[in-house]
Tab-separated table of C-alpha atoms (C1' of nucleotides) in Angstrom:
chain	number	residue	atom	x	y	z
A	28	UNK	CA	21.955	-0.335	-31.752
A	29	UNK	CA	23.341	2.747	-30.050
A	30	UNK	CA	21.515	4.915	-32.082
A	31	UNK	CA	17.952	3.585	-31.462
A	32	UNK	CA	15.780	5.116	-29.461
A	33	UNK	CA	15.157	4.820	-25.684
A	34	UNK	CA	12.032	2.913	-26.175
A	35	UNK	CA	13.606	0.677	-28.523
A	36	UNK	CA	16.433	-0.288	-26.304
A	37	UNK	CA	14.147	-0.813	-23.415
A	38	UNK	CA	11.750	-3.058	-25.420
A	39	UNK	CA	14.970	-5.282	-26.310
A	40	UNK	CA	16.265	-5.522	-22.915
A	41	UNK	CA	12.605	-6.686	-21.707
A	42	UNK	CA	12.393	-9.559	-24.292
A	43	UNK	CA	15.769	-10.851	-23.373
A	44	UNK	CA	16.290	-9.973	-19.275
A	45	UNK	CA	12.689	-8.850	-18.458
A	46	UNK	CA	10.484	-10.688	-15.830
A	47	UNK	CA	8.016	-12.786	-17.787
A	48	UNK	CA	6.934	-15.008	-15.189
A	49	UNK	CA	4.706	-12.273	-13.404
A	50	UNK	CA	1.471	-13.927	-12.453
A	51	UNK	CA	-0.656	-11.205	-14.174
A	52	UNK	CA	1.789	-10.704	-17.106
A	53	UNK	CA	-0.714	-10.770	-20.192
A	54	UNK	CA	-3.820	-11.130	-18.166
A	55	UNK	CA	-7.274	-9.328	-18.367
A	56	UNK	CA	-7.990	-6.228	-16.921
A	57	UNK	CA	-9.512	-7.721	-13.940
A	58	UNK	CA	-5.888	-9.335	-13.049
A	59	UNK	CA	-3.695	-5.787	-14.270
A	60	UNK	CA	-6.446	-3.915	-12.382
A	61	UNK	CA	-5.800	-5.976	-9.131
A	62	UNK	CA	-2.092	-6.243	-9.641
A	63	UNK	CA	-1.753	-2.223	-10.397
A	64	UNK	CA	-3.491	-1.509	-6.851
A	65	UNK	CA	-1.750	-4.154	-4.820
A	66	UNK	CA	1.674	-2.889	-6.265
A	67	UNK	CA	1.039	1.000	-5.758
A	68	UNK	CA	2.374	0.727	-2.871
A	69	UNK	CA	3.571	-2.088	-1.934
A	70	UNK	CA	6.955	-4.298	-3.477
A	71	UNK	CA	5.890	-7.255	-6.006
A	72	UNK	CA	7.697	-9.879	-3.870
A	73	UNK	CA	5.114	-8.838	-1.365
A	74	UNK	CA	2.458	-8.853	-3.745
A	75	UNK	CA	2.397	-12.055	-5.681
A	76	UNK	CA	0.959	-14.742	-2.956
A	77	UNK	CA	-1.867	-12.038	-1.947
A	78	UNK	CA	-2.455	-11.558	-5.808
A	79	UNK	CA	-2.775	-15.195	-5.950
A	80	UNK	CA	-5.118	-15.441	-2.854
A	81	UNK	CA	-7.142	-12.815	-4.109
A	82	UNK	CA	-7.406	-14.526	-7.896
A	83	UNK	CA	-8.484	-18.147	-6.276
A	84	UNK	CA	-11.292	-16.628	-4.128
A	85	UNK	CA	-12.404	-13.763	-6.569
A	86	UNK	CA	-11.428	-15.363	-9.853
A	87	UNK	CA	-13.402	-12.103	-11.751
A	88	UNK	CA	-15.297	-8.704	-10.885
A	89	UNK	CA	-17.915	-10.108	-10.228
A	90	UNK	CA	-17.024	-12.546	-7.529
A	91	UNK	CA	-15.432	-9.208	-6.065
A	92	UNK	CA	-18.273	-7.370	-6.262
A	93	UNK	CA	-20.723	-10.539	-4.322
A	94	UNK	CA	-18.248	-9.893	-1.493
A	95	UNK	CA	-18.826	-8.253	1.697
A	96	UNK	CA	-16.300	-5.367	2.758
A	97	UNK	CA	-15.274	-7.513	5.641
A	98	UNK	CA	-13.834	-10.281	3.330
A	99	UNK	CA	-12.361	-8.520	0.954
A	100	UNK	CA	-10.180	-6.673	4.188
A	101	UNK	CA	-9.535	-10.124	5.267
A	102	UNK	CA	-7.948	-10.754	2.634
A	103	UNK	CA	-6.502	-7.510	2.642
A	104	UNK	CA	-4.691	-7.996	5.852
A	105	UNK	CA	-0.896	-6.982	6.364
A	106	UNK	CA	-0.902	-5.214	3.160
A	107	UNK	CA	-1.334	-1.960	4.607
A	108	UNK	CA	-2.894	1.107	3.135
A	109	UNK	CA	-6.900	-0.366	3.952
A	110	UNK	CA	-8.448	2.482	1.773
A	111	UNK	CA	-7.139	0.812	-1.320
A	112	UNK	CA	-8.611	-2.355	-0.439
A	113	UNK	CA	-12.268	-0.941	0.170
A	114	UNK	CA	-11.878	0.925	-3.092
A	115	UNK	CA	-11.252	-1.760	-4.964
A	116	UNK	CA	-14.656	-3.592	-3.321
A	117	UNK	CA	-16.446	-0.316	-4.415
A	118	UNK	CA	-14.992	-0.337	-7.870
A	119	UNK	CA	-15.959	-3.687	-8.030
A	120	UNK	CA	-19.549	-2.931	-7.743
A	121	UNK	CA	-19.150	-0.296	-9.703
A	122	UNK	CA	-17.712	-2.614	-12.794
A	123	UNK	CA	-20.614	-4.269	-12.251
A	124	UNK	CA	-23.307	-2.004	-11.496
A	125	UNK	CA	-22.333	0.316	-14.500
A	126	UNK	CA	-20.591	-1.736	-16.858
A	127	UNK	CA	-22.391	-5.359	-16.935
A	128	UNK	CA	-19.195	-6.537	-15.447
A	129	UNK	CA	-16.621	-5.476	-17.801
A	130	UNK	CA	-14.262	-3.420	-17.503
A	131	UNK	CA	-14.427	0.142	-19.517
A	132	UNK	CA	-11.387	0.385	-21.823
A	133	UNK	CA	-11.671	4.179	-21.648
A	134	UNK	CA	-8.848	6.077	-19.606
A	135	UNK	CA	-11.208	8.568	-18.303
A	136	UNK	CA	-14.227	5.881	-17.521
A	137	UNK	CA	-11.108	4.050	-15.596
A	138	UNK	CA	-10.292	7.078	-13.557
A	139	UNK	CA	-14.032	7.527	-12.582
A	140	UNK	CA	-13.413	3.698	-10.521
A	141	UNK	CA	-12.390	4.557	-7.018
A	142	UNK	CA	-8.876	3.695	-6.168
A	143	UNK	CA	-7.500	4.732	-9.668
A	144	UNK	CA	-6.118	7.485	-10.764
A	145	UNK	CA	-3.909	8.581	-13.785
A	146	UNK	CA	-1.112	6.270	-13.935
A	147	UNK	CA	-3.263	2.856	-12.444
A	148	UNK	CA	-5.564	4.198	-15.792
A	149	UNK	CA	-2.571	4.297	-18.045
A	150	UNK	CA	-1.159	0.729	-16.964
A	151	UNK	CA	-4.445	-0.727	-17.539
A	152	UNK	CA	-4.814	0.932	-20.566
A	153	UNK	CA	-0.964	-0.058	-22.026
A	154	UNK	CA	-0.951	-3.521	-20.114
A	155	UNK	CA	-4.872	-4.581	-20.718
A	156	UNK	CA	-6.087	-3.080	-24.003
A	157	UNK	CA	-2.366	-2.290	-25.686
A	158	UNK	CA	-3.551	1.886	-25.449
A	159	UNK	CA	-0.533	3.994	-25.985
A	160	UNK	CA	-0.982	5.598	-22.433
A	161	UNK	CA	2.451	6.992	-19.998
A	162	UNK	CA	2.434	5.562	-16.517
A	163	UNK	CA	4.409	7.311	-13.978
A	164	UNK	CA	5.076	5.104	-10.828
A	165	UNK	CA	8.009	5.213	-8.414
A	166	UNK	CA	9.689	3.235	-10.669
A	167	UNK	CA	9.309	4.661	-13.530
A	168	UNK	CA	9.964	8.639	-12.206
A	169	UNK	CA	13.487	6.903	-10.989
A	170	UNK	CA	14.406	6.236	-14.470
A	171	UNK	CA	13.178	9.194	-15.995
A	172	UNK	CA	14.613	11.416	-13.358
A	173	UNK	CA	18.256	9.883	-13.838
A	174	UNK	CA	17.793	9.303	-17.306
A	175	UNK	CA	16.747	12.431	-18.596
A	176	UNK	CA	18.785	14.840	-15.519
A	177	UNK	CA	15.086	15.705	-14.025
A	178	UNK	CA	16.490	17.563	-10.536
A	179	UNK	CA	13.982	18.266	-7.739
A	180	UNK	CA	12.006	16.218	-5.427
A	181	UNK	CA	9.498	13.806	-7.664
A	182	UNK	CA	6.409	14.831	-5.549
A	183	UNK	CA	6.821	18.653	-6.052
A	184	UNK	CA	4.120	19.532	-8.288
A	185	UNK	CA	6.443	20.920	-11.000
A	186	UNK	CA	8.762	18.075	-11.076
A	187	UNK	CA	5.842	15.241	-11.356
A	188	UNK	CA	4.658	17.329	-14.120
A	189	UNK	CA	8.108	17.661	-16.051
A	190	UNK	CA	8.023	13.791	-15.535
A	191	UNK	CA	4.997	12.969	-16.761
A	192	UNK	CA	5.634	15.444	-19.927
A	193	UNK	CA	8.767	13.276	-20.539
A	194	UNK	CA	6.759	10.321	-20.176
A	195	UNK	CA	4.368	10.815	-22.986
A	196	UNK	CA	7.300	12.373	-24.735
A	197	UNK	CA	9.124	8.899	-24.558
A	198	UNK	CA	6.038	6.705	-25.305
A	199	UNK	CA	6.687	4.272	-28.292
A	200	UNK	CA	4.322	4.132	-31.467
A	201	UNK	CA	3.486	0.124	-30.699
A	202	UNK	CA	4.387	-2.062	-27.971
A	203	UNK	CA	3.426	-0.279	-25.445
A	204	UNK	CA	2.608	-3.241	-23.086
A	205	UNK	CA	6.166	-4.485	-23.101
A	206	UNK	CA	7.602	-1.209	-23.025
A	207	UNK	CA	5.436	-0.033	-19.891
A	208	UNK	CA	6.321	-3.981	-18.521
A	209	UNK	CA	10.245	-3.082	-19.741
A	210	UNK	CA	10.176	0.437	-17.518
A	211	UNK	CA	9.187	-0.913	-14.271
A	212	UNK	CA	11.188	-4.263	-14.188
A	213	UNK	CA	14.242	-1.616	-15.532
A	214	UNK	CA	13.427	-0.011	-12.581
A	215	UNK	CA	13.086	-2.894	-10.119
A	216	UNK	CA	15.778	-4.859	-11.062
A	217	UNK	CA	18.431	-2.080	-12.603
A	218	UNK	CA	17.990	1.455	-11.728
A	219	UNK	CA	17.380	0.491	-8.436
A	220	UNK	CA	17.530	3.657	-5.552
A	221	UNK	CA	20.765	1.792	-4.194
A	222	UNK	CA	23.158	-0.228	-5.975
A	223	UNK	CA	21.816	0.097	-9.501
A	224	UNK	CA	23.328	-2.094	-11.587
A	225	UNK	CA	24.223	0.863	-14.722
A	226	UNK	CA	26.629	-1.035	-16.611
A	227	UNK	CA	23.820	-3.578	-17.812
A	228	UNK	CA	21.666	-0.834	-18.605
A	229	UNK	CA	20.381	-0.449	-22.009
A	230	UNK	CA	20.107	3.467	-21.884
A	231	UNK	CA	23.449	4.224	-20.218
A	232	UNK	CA	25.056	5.704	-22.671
A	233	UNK	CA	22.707	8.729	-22.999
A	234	UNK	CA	21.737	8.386	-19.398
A	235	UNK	CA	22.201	12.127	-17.638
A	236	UNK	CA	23.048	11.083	-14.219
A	237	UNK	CA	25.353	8.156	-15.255
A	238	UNK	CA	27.464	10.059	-17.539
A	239	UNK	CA	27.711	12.928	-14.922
A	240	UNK	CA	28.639	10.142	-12.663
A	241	UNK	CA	25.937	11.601	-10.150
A	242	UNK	CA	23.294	8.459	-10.597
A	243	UNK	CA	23.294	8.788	-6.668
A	244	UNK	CA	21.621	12.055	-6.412
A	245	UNK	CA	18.577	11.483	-8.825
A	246	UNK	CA	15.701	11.653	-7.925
A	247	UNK	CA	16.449	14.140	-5.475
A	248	UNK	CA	14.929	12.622	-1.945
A	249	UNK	CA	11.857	13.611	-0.192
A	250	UNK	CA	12.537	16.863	2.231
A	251	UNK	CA	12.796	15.752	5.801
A	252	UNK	CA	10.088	15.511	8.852
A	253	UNK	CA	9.941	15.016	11.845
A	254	UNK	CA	7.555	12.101	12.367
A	255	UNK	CA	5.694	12.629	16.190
A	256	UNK	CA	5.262	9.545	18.439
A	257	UNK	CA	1.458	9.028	19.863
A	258	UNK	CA	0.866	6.482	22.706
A	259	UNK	CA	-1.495	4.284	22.856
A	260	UNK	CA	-3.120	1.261	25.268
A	261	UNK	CA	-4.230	-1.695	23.188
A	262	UNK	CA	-6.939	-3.657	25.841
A	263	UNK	CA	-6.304	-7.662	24.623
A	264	UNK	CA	-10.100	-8.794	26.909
A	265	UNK	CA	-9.612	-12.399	27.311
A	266	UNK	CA	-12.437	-15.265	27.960
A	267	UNK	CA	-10.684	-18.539	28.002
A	268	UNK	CA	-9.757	-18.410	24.237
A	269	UNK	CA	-11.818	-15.408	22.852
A	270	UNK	CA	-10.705	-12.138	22.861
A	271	UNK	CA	-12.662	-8.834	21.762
A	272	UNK	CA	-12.444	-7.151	18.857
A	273	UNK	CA	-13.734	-3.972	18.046
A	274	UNK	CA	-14.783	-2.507	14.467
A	275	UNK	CA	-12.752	0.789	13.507
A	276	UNK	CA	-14.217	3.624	11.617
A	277	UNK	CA	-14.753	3.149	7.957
A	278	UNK	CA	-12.056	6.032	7.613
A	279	UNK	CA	-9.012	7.522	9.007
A	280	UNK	CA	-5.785	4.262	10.322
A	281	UNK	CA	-7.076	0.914	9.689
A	282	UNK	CA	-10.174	2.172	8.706
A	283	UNK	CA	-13.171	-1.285	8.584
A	284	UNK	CA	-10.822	-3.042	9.742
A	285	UNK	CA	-10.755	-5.156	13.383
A	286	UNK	CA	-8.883	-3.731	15.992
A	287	UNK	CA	-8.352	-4.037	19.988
A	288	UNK	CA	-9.734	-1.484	21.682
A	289	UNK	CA	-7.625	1.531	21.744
A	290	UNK	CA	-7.237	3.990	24.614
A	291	UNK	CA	-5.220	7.198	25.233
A	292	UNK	CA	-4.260	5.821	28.529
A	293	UNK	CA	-4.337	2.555	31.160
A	294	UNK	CA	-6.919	4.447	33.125
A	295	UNK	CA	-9.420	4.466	30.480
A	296	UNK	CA	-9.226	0.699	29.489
A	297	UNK	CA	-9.947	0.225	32.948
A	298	UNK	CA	-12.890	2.377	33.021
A	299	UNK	CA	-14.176	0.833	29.780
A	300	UNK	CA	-13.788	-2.707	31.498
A	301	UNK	CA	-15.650	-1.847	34.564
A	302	UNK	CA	-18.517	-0.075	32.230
A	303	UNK	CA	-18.935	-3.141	30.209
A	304	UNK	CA	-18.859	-5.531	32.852
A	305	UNK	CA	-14.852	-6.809	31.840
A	306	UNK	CA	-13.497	-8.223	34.840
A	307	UNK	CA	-9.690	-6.739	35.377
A	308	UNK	CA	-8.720	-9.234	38.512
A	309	UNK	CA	-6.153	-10.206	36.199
A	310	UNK	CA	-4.544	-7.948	34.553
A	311	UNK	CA	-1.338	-7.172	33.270
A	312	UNK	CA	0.869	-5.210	30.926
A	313	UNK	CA	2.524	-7.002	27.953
A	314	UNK	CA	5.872	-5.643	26.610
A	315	UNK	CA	5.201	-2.418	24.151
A	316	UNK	CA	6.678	-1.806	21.192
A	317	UNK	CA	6.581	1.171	18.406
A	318	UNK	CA	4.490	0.805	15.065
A	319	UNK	CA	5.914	3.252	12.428
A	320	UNK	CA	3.293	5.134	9.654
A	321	UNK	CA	4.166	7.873	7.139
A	322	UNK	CA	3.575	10.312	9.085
A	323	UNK	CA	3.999	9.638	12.984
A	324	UNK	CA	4.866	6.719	15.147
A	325	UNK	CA	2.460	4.810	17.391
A	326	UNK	CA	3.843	3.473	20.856
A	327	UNK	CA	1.619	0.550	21.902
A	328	UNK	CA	1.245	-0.585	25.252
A	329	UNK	CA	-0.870	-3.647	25.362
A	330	UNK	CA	-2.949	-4.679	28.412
A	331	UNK	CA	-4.187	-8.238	29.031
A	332	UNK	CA	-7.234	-8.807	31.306
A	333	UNK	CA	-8.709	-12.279	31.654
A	334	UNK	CA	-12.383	-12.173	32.506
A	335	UNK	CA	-14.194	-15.165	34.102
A	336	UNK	CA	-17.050	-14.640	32.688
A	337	UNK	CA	-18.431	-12.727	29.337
A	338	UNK	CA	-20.212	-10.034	30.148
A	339	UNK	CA	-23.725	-9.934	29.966
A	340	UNK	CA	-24.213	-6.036	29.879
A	341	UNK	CA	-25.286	-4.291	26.991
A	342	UNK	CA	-21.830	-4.641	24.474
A	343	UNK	CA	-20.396	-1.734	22.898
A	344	UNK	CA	-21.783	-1.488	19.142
A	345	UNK	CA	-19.445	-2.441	16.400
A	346	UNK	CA	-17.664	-5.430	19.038
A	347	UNK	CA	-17.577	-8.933	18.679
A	348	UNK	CA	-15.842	-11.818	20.898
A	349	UNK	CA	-13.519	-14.237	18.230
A	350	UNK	CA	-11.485	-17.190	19.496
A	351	UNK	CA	-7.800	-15.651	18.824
A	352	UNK	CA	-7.627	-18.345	15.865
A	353	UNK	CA	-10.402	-16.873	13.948
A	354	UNK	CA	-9.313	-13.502	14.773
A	355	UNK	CA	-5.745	-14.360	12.853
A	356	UNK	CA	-8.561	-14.856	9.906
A	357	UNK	CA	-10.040	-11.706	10.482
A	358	UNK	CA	-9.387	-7.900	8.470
A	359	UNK	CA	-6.807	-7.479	10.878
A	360	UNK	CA	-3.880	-4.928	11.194
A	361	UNK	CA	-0.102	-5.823	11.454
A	362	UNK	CA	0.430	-5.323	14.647
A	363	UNK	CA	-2.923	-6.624	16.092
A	364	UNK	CA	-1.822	-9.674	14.317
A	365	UNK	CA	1.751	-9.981	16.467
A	366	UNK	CA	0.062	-9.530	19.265
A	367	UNK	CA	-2.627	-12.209	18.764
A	368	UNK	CA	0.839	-14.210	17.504
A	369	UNK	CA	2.631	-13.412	20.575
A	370	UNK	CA	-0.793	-14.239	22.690
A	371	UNK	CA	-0.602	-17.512	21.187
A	372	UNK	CA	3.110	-18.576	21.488
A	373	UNK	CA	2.081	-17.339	25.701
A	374	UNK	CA	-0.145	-19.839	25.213
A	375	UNK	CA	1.973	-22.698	24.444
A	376	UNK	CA	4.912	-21.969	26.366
A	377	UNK	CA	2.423	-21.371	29.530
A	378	UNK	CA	3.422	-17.935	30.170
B	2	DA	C1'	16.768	4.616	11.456
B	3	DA	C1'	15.811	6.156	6.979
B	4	DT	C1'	13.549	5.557	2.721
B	5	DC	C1'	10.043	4.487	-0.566
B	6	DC	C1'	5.258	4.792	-2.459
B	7	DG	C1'	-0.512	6.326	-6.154
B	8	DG	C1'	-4.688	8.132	-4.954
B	9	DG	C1'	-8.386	10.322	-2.031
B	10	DG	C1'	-10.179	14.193	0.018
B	11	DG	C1'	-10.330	18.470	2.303
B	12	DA	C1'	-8.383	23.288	2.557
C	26	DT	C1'	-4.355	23.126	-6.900
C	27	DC	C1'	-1.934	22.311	-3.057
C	28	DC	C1'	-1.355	19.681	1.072
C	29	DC	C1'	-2.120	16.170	4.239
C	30	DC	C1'	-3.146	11.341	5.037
C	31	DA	C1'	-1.849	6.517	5.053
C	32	DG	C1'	1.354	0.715	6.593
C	33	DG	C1'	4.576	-2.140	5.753
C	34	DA	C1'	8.984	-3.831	3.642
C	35	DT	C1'	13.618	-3.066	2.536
C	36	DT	C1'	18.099	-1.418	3.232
DNA sequence: AATCCGGGGGA
DNA sequence: TCCCCAGGATT
């Protein structure tokens, strides 16, 4: 037992304490496909009853594919990170465009499918088709780096690459799929970044960090920013019950998806008002709040104006008015979506 | 408040 | 080949 190797203890430990119940656990590549993008960067508790959404509307590629952008972001909405979402429409088409509808078991063909990249390839490949491929997700390069004593940052170009070396290096000669399946539940459930639970561990006893007693410091952490704060005025135009939405740009924060319309400051949602005809009699500032990205911080400061009437001039291209309960349908951000929430609780309390 | 995260795309 | 970008959940 001791003496067998890594992959050999890990495979064990999945059969007996694993997570089996995973709804795209020995599924096609359609399912592992659509599972590997929703979980790149996002946690599978999160995942599961979007994955299950997405399966009962688009039960294969090509129901995908028939979609419209706008759907698919719908559907999308609250997961974050929109680019993967319109990928994986454009890979969709792509499936079917190229490839009759079937997915390519090739790693490279994968890799050519926007929205995947080396290790989304190599899950597919190891989950879908049983290919003895290395994955290398955030999981995974927290196991390697404490098993194996990898120091440095995981994102530095020279540690990623010792990790993905020790990857292939610890690859199994069959059962691949349960082994990749055995790495990232080991990860998720076990060597977790706090409170790993090491004496349950399979590999502890040649584990580098745990037998230096230093499981803490591996992987090393990411070097520290300073994230800036932007402000921003989110205009919420009211009409009795509809509200206007605008498009965003098919790139760049929220990109396709329906927003407010966003200005750099009060004056300038009033200016857009008056230009489009938006009556701002009443109008009113709703309590801000900070939404956090990656890499800065957003300060919204929402502004309600209820118009009597709808105006009539020209509308801005790339607007539409939506009753506030089809806009809570709509490819909607998070915190467009508390606002609409907190329009409608407003509602009902009178306020 | 701090931390985590695969891939795209431009420099 | 770097380096920057990107949203929300968890702790």
């Amino acid at each position: 037992m001791a003496g067998d190797s890594f992959a050999v203890r890990l495979i064990r430990w999945q059969r007996q304490h694993g997570r089996h119940d995973l709804p795209w656990q020995g599924a096609d590549a359609y399912r592992v496909w659509l599972s590997e993008v929703m979980l790149q960067q996002t946690q599978v508790t999160t995942v599961v009853p979007y994955f299950l959404r997405f399966i009962e509307r688009f039960p294969d590629v090509v129901a995908l594919a028939a979609a419209t952008e706008d759907e698919v972001l719908a559907l999308w909405s609250g997961l974050g990170y929109y680019s993967r979402g319109r990928n994986l429409h454009r890979a969709a088409q792509k499936v079917v465009s190229q490839f009759g509808g079937v997915f390519p078991e090739h790693f490279e063909q994968l890799q050519e499918l926007p929205g995947i990249g080396r290790s989304t390839a190599a899950a597919i490949c190891a989950l879908a088709f049983h290919q003895r491929r290395a994955i290398l997700d955030g999981n995974v390069k927290r196991v390697l780096a404490r098993h194996g004593g990898v120091a440095g940052w995981p994102g530095d170009g020279r540690v990623e690459a010792e990790l993905w070396k020790l990857a292939e290096a610890r690859l199994p000669a069959s059962d691949v799929a349960i082994y990749t399946q055995a790495l990232m539940d080991m990860g998720a459930t076990l060597c977790r970044r706090s409170k790993p639970r090491c004496q349950e561990c399979p590999v502890h006893t040649d584990c580098a960090a745990y037998q230096a007693d230093r499981v803490a410091e591996f992987p090393a952490a990411r070097p520290k920013k300073v994230v800036p704060e932007r402000q921003a005025v989110f205009l919420l135009a009211m009409h009795g019950n509809d509200i206007l939405l605008e498009k965003r740009p098919p790139s760049g924060i929220w990109g396709g998806l329906w927003s407010l319309p966003q200005f750099d400051t009060a004056e300038e949602a009033r200016a857009y008002c008056t230009r489009t005809g938006i009556e701002t009699n009443e109008c009113r500032e709703l309590p801000g709040f900070v939404h956090t990205f990656s890499h800065f911080k957003l300060s919204i400061h929402p502004l309600l104006v209820s118009s009597q009437r709808i105006p009539t001039q020209a509308a801005e291209a790339g607007t539409v008015w939506l009753e506030v309960s089809d806009a809570l349908q709509a490819a909607i951000s998070t915190p467009v979506r508390q606002l609409l929430l907190t329009l409608n609780a407003g509602r009902a309390t009178g306020i």
